[in-house]
């Protein structure tokens, strides 16, 4: 059947509205394709059942987020843990930005996507969270001329129960083995200043792109 709206995001100038369709009520791997619908609200006539862009995905889309300063850059996370990025301003028929090595990052649904400013690189990086307990930081590069680009992971972190003070209370009577298990992340919030205060591995080299 049809999938419900799982995430809604506006672009930075308020001209585009994106709605991601998906479901978390899936057992195993999601094999049903889904999509992100985008409406251009600057058009004279807007039809609620006819989006201006329909961006296909291979699985349910659980989260979506426009870039805070580039109104045409849209990122989305699927139930299967893949990150998808589009440049809606690209003149190419395929507006998808190539995402590298995403299969090595999240094993379960990407539950949230945020953008964090990196003062050292003077750019925003994507931060993703997953129900498998991982957080990841991604670098995005888009060519200013033709709109093509790449996005690749710089660093990943695992949220472990025993290292979180809020989880220790519940673990006090639990088996010791539970303390080393990852805790799934459903949502998170970034400080306005920045999550990225220091250089992250691979951001100045090619290793992160090649996965070496």
PDB file of C-alpha atoms in Angstrom:
ATOM      1  CA  UNK A   1       0.000   0.000   0.000  1.00  0.00           C
ATOM      2  CA  UNK A   2       0.927   3.660  -0.025  1.00  0.00           C
ATOM      3  CA  UNK A   3       3.368   4.947   2.552  1.00  0.00           C
ATOM      4  CA  UNK A   4       2.665   7.748   4.984  1.00  0.00           C
ATOM      5  CA  UNK A   5       4.532  11.034   5.226  1.00  0.00           C
ATOM      6  CA  UNK A   6       7.468  10.367   7.562  1.00  0.00           C
ATOM      7  CA  UNK A   7       9.342  13.680   7.399  1.00  0.00           C
ATOM      8  CA  UNK A   8       8.724  17.237   6.199  1.00  0.00           C
ATOM      9  CA  UNK A   9      11.373  19.888   5.526  1.00  0.00           C
ATOM     10  CA  UNK A  10      11.437  23.441   4.127  1.00  0.00           C
ATOM     11  CA  UNK A  11      14.402  24.885   2.282  1.00  0.00           C
ATOM     12  CA  UNK A  12      16.212  27.925   3.661  1.00  0.00           C
ATOM     13  CA  UNK A  13      14.328  30.555   1.646  1.00  0.00           C
ATOM     14  CA  UNK A  14      10.893  28.991   2.059  1.00  0.00           C
ATOM     15  CA  UNK A  15      10.331  28.313  -1.627  1.00  0.00           C
ATOM     16  CA  UNK A  16      10.510  24.508  -1.562  1.00  0.00           C
ATOM     17  CA  UNK A  17       8.651  22.011   0.594  1.00  0.00           C
ATOM     18  CA  UNK A  18       9.809  18.371   0.641  1.00  0.00           C
ATOM     19  CA  UNK A  19       7.777  15.476   2.028  1.00  0.00           C
ATOM     20  CA  UNK A  20       9.446  12.101   2.572  1.00  0.00           C
ATOM     21  CA  UNK A  21       7.329   8.955   2.451  1.00  0.00           C
ATOM     22  CA  UNK A  22       8.134   5.847   4.446  1.00  0.00           C
ATOM     23  CA  UNK A  23       7.391   3.566   7.362  1.00  0.00           C
ATOM     24  CA  UNK A  24       9.244   2.190  10.384  1.00  0.00           C
ATOM     25  CA  UNK A  25       6.774  -0.693  10.708  1.00  0.00           C
ATOM     26  CA  UNK A  26       8.825  -3.032   8.555  1.00  0.00           C
ATOM     27  CA  UNK A  27      10.425  -6.327   9.517  1.00  0.00           C
ATOM     28  CA  UNK A  28      13.804  -7.087   8.043  1.00  0.00           C
ATOM     29  CA  UNK A  29      14.976  -5.234   4.937  1.00  0.00           C
ATOM     30  CA  UNK A  30      12.647  -2.846   3.150  1.00  0.00           C
ATOM     31  CA  UNK A  31      12.396  -3.944  -0.492  1.00  0.00           C
ATOM     32  CA  UNK A  32       9.623  -1.555  -1.530  1.00  0.00           C
ATOM     33  CA  UNK A  33      10.701   1.648  -3.313  1.00  0.00           C
ATOM     34  CA  UNK A  34       9.544   4.998  -2.030  1.00  0.00           C
ATOM     35  CA  UNK A  35      10.092   8.686  -2.793  1.00  0.00           C
ATOM     36  CA  UNK A  36      10.502  12.272  -1.662  1.00  0.00           C
ATOM     37  CA  UNK A  37       8.024  14.730  -3.174  1.00  0.00           C
ATOM     38  CA  UNK A  38       9.042  18.384  -3.618  1.00  0.00           C
ATOM     39  CA  UNK A  39       6.704  21.290  -4.268  1.00  0.00           C
ATOM     40  CA  UNK A  40       7.863  24.689  -5.530  1.00  0.00           C
ATOM     41  CA  UNK A  41       5.656  27.161  -3.657  1.00  0.00           C
ATOM     42  CA  UNK A  42       6.716  30.057  -5.861  1.00  0.00           C
ATOM     43  CA  UNK A  43       4.695  28.674  -8.748  1.00  0.00           C
ATOM     44  CA  UNK A  44       1.455  30.433  -9.615  1.00  0.00           C
ATOM     45  CA  UNK A  45      -0.598  27.252  -9.552  1.00  0.00           C
ATOM     46  CA  UNK A  46       0.172  24.541  -7.003  1.00  0.00           C
ATOM     47  CA  UNK A  47      -1.478  21.138  -7.005  1.00  0.00           C
ATOM     48  CA  UNK A  48      -1.250  19.192  -3.767  1.00  0.00           C
ATOM     49  CA  UNK A  49      -1.337  15.880  -5.646  1.00  0.00           C
ATOM     50  CA  UNK A  50       1.244  16.899  -8.274  1.00  0.00           C
ATOM     51  CA  UNK A  51       4.718  17.685  -6.911  1.00  0.00           C
ATOM     52  CA  UNK A  52       7.264  19.512  -9.047  1.00  0.00           C
ATOM     53  CA  UNK A  53       9.880  16.842  -8.287  1.00  0.00           C
ATOM     54  CA  UNK A  54       9.386  13.204  -7.343  1.00  0.00           C
ATOM     55  CA  UNK A  55      12.699  11.792  -6.145  1.00  0.00           C
ATOM     56  CA  UNK A  56      12.794   7.998  -6.162  1.00  0.00           C
ATOM     57  CA  UNK A  57      14.471   5.918  -3.451  1.00  0.00           C
ATOM     58  CA  UNK A  58      15.031   2.182  -3.047  1.00  0.00           C
ATOM     59  CA  UNK A  59      13.376   2.015   0.371  1.00  0.00           C
ATOM     60  CA  UNK A  60      11.174   3.939   2.807  1.00  0.00           C
ATOM     61  CA  UNK A  61      12.444   7.434   3.559  1.00  0.00           C
ATOM     62  CA  UNK A  62      12.457   8.091   7.307  1.00  0.00           C
ATOM     63  CA  UNK A  63      14.173  11.506   7.513  1.00  0.00           C
ATOM     64  CA  UNK A  64      14.860  14.481   5.264  1.00  0.00           C
ATOM     65  CA  UNK A  65      16.575  17.839   5.652  1.00  0.00           C
ATOM     66  CA  UNK A  66      17.393  20.747   3.348  1.00  0.00           C
ATOM     67  CA  UNK A  67      20.811  22.398   3.599  1.00  0.00           C
ATOM     68  CA  UNK A  68      20.624  25.516   5.826  1.00  0.00           C
ATOM     69  CA  UNK A  69      22.208  27.844   3.231  1.00  0.00           C
ATOM     70  CA  UNK A  70      21.937  26.100  -0.153  1.00  0.00           C
ATOM     71  CA  UNK A  71      18.215  26.054  -0.995  1.00  0.00           C
ATOM     72  CA  UNK A  72      18.540  23.330  -3.646  1.00  0.00           C
ATOM     73  CA  UNK A  73      20.471  20.755  -1.586  1.00  0.00           C
ATOM     74  CA  UNK A  74      18.270  18.076  -0.024  1.00  0.00           C
ATOM     75  CA  UNK A  75      19.379  15.046   2.013  1.00  0.00           C
ATOM     76  CA  UNK A  76      17.255  12.047   2.983  1.00  0.00           C
ATOM     77  CA  UNK A  77      17.800   8.885   5.019  1.00  0.00           C
ATOM     78  CA  UNK A  78      16.152   5.533   4.320  1.00  0.00           C
ATOM     79  CA  UNK A  79      14.902   2.655   6.451  1.00  0.00           C
ATOM     80  CA  UNK A  80      17.798   0.521   5.207  1.00  0.00           C
ATOM     81  CA  UNK A  81      20.431   3.042   6.346  1.00  0.00           C
ATOM     82  CA  UNK A  82      21.306   4.647   3.015  1.00  0.00           C
ATOM     83  CA  UNK A  83      21.834   8.387   2.669  1.00  0.00           C
ATOM     84  CA  UNK A  84      20.540  10.097  -0.471  1.00  0.00           C
ATOM     85  CA  UNK A  85      21.442  13.648  -1.518  1.00  0.00           C
ATOM     86  CA  UNK A  86      20.018  15.683  -4.400  1.00  0.00           C
ATOM     87  CA  UNK A  87      20.916  19.018  -5.957  1.00  0.00           C
ATOM     88  CA  UNK A  88      17.549  20.246  -7.205  1.00  0.00           C
ATOM     89  CA  UNK A  89      19.249  23.154  -8.946  1.00  0.00           C
ATOM     90  CA  UNK A  90      21.287  20.882 -11.203  1.00  0.00           C
ATOM     91  CA  UNK A  91      20.658  21.107 -14.942  1.00  0.00           C
ATOM     92  CA  UNK A  92      21.212  17.356 -15.213  1.00  0.00           C
ATOM     93  CA  UNK A  93      18.251  15.021 -15.565  1.00  0.00           C
ATOM     94  CA  UNK A  94      19.599  12.995 -12.648  1.00  0.00           C
ATOM     95  CA  UNK A  95      19.825  15.441  -9.755  1.00  0.00           C
ATOM     96  CA  UNK A  96      21.257  12.919  -7.327  1.00  0.00           C
ATOM     97  CA  UNK A  97      24.604  13.692  -5.682  1.00  0.00           C
ATOM     98  CA  UNK A  98      26.841  10.623  -5.575  1.00  0.00           C
ATOM     99  CA  UNK A  99      27.066   9.216  -2.032  1.00  0.00           C
ATOM    100  CA  UNK A 100      30.200   7.149  -1.424  1.00  0.00           C
ATOM    101  CA  UNK A 101      30.692   4.304   1.056  1.00  0.00           C
ATOM    102  CA  UNK A 102      27.282   4.727   2.678  1.00  0.00           C
ATOM    103  CA  UNK A 103      26.887   0.955   3.076  1.00  0.00           C
ATOM    104  CA  UNK A 104      29.694   1.024   5.678  1.00  0.00           C
ATOM    105  CA  UNK A 105      28.059   3.599   7.940  1.00  0.00           C
ATOM    106  CA  UNK A 106      24.498   2.765   9.097  1.00  0.00           C
ATOM    107  CA  UNK A 107      23.022  -0.731   9.227  1.00  0.00           C
ATOM    108  CA  UNK A 108      19.517   0.412  10.201  1.00  0.00           C
ATOM    109  CA  UNK A 109      17.171   3.339   9.582  1.00  0.00           C
ATOM    110  CA  UNK A 110      18.545   6.879   9.446  1.00  0.00           C
ATOM    111  CA  UNK A 111      16.200   8.510  11.931  1.00  0.00           C
ATOM    112  CA  UNK A 112      17.395  12.118  11.684  1.00  0.00           C
ATOM    113  CA  UNK A 113      19.589  14.394   9.566  1.00  0.00           C
ATOM    114  CA  UNK A 114      20.953  17.734  10.735  1.00  0.00           C
ATOM    115  CA  UNK A 115      23.569  20.150   9.388  1.00  0.00           C
ATOM    116  CA  UNK A 116      26.462  21.374  11.529  1.00  0.00           C
ATOM    117  CA  UNK A 117      28.786  24.249  10.695  1.00  0.00           C
ATOM    118  CA  UNK A 118      32.492  23.434  10.629  1.00  0.00           C
ATOM    119  CA  UNK A 119      34.397  26.696  11.294  1.00  0.00           C
ATOM    120  CA  UNK A 120      37.734  25.239  10.187  1.00  0.00           C
ATOM    121  CA  UNK A 121      36.437  24.328   6.744  1.00  0.00           C
ATOM    122  CA  UNK A 122      33.884  27.179   6.635  1.00  0.00           C
ATOM    123  CA  UNK A 123      31.148  24.806   5.502  1.00  0.00           C
ATOM    124  CA  UNK A 124      28.212  22.810   6.773  1.00  0.00           C
ATOM    125  CA  UNK A 125      28.511  19.058   7.155  1.00  0.00           C
ATOM    126  CA  UNK A 126      25.622  16.618   7.409  1.00  0.00           C
ATOM    127  CA  UNK A 127      25.162  14.690  10.646  1.00  0.00           C
ATOM    128  CA  UNK A 128      23.058  11.526  10.577  1.00  0.00           C
ATOM    129  CA  UNK A 129      21.706   9.324  13.369  1.00  0.00           C
ATOM    130  CA  UNK A 130      20.514   5.746  13.105  1.00  0.00           C
ATOM    131  CA  UNK A 131      18.448   3.283  15.098  1.00  0.00           C
ATOM    132  CA  UNK A 132      21.541   1.031  15.105  1.00  0.00           C
ATOM    133  CA  UNK A 133      23.164   3.431  17.593  1.00  0.00           C
ATOM    134  CA  UNK A 134      25.547   5.231  15.236  1.00  0.00           C
ATOM    135  CA  UNK A 135      26.084   8.901  14.434  1.00  0.00           C
ATOM    136  CA  UNK A 136      27.978   9.918  11.300  1.00  0.00           C
ATOM    137  CA  UNK A 137      29.460  13.121   9.887  1.00  0.00           C
ATOM    138  CA  UNK A 138      29.425  13.612   6.099  1.00  0.00           C
ATOM    139  CA  UNK A 139      31.275  15.998   3.811  1.00  0.00           C
ATOM    140  CA  UNK A 140      29.463  17.376   0.780  1.00  0.00           C
ATOM    141  CA  UNK A 141      31.107  18.802  -2.320  1.00  0.00           C
ATOM    142  CA  UNK A 142      29.006  20.192  -5.171  1.00  0.00           C
ATOM    143  CA  UNK A 143      30.525  21.622  -8.344  1.00  0.00           C
ATOM    144  CA  UNK A 144      29.407  25.221  -8.781  1.00  0.00           C
ATOM    145  CA  UNK A 145      29.360  24.962 -12.584  1.00  0.00           C
ATOM    146  CA  UNK A 146      27.500  21.775 -13.469  1.00  0.00           C
ATOM    147  CA  UNK A 147      25.863  20.989 -10.125  1.00  0.00           C
ATOM    148  CA  UNK A 148      27.295  17.479  -9.844  1.00  0.00           C
ATOM    149  CA  UNK A 149      28.855  16.419  -6.584  1.00  0.00           C
ATOM    150  CA  UNK A 150      29.989  13.843  -4.065  1.00  0.00           C
ATOM    151  CA  UNK A 151      29.132  13.164  -0.445  1.00  0.00           C
ATOM    152  CA  UNK A 152      31.180  10.845   1.751  1.00  0.00           C
ATOM    153  CA  UNK A 153      31.511   9.916   5.455  1.00  0.00           C
ATOM    154  CA  UNK A 154      34.243  11.514   7.532  1.00  0.00           C
ATOM    155  CA  UNK A 155      33.662   9.912  10.917  1.00  0.00           C
ATOM    156  CA  UNK A 156      31.265   7.627  12.763  1.00  0.00           C
ATOM    157  CA  UNK A 157      30.446   7.316  16.450  1.00  0.00           C
ATOM    158  CA  UNK A 158      28.580   4.624  18.378  1.00  0.00           C
ATOM    159  CA  UNK A 159      26.301   5.433  21.303  1.00  0.00           C
ATOM    160  CA  UNK A 160      27.090   2.799  23.960  1.00  0.00           C
ATOM    161  CA  UNK A 161      24.737   2.327  26.904  1.00  0.00           C
ATOM    162  CA  UNK A 162      27.425   2.132  29.574  1.00  0.00           C
ATOM    163  CA  UNK A 163      28.935   5.464  28.519  1.00  0.00           C
ATOM    164  CA  UNK A 164      25.700   7.460  28.812  1.00  0.00           C
ATOM    165  CA  UNK A 165      24.867   8.746  32.290  1.00  0.00           C
ATOM    166  CA  UNK A 166      21.121   8.721  31.604  1.00  0.00           C
ATOM    167  CA  UNK A 167      21.297   5.045  30.678  1.00  0.00           C
ATOM    168  CA  UNK A 168      23.353   3.932  33.683  1.00  0.00           C
ATOM    169  CA  UNK A 169      20.366   4.092  36.015  1.00  0.00           C
ATOM    170  CA  UNK A 170      18.482   1.526  33.977  1.00  0.00           C
ATOM    171  CA  UNK A 171      21.599  -0.590  33.642  1.00  0.00           C
ATOM    172  CA  UNK A 172      22.188  -0.755  37.385  1.00  0.00           C
ATOM    173  CA  UNK A 173      20.032  -3.878  37.700  1.00  0.00           C
ATOM    174  CA  UNK A 174      20.663  -5.182  34.196  1.00  0.00           C
ATOM    175  CA  UNK A 175      23.195  -7.767  33.112  1.00  0.00           C
ATOM    176  CA  UNK A 176      26.714  -6.371  32.712  1.00  0.00           C
ATOM    177  CA  UNK A 177      26.779  -7.355  29.044  1.00  0.00           C
ATOM    178  CA  UNK A 178      24.037  -4.800  28.333  1.00  0.00           C
ATOM    179  CA  UNK A 179      26.430  -1.933  29.141  1.00  0.00           C
ATOM    180  CA  UNK A 180      28.450  -2.561  25.991  1.00  0.00           C
ATOM    181  CA  UNK A 181      25.486  -2.646  23.636  1.00  0.00           C
ATOM    182  CA  UNK A 182      24.733   0.287  21.303  1.00  0.00           C
ATOM    183  CA  UNK A 183      21.647   2.379  22.008  1.00  0.00           C
ATOM    184  CA  UNK A 184      19.495   3.212  18.991  1.00  0.00           C
ATOM    185  CA  UNK A 185      19.226   6.948  18.279  1.00  0.00           C
ATOM    186  CA  UNK A 186      15.734   8.210  17.442  1.00  0.00           C
ATOM    187  CA  UNK A 187      16.489  11.945  17.555  1.00  0.00           C
ATOM    188  CA  UNK A 188      19.174  14.413  18.584  1.00  0.00           C
ATOM    189  CA  UNK A 189      19.791  18.145  18.827  1.00  0.00           C
ATOM    190  CA  UNK A 190      22.895  20.140  17.949  1.00  0.00           C
ATOM    191  CA  UNK A 191      24.150  23.198  19.755  1.00  0.00           C
ATOM    192  CA  UNK A 192      23.912  26.324  17.640  1.00  0.00           C
ATOM    193  CA  UNK A 193      27.689  26.823  17.742  1.00  0.00           C
ATOM    194  CA  UNK A 194      28.814  23.549  16.202  1.00  0.00           C
ATOM    195  CA  UNK A 195      29.047  19.813  16.722  1.00  0.00           C
ATOM    196  CA  UNK A 196      32.289  19.770  14.787  1.00  0.00           C
ATOM    197  CA  UNK A 197      34.939  21.530  16.819  1.00  0.00           C
ATOM    198  CA  UNK A 198      37.960  19.701  15.480  1.00  0.00           C
ATOM    199  CA  UNK A 199      39.112  18.171  12.224  1.00  0.00           C
ATOM    200  CA  UNK A 200      37.569  14.806  11.495  1.00  0.00           C
ATOM    201  CA  UNK A 201      39.490  11.883  10.000  1.00  0.00           C
ATOM    202  CA  UNK A 202      39.949  11.868   6.239  1.00  0.00           C
ATOM    203  CA  UNK A 203      38.456  15.272   5.455  1.00  0.00           C
ATOM    204  CA  UNK A 204      41.633  16.597   3.824  1.00  0.00           C
ATOM    205  CA  UNK A 205      42.502  13.461   1.880  1.00  0.00           C
ATOM    206  CA  UNK A 206      41.126  10.925  -0.519  1.00  0.00           C
ATOM    207  CA  UNK A 207      41.026   7.990   1.933  1.00  0.00           C
ATOM    208  CA  UNK A 208      37.481   8.741   3.064  1.00  0.00           C
ATOM    209  CA  UNK A 209      36.239   8.720  -0.524  1.00  0.00           C
ATOM    210  CA  UNK A 210      37.918   5.460  -1.431  1.00  0.00           C
ATOM    211  CA  UNK A 211      37.154   3.796   1.874  1.00  0.00           C
ATOM    212  CA  UNK A 212      40.812   2.877   2.441  1.00  0.00           C
TER     213      UNK A 212
END
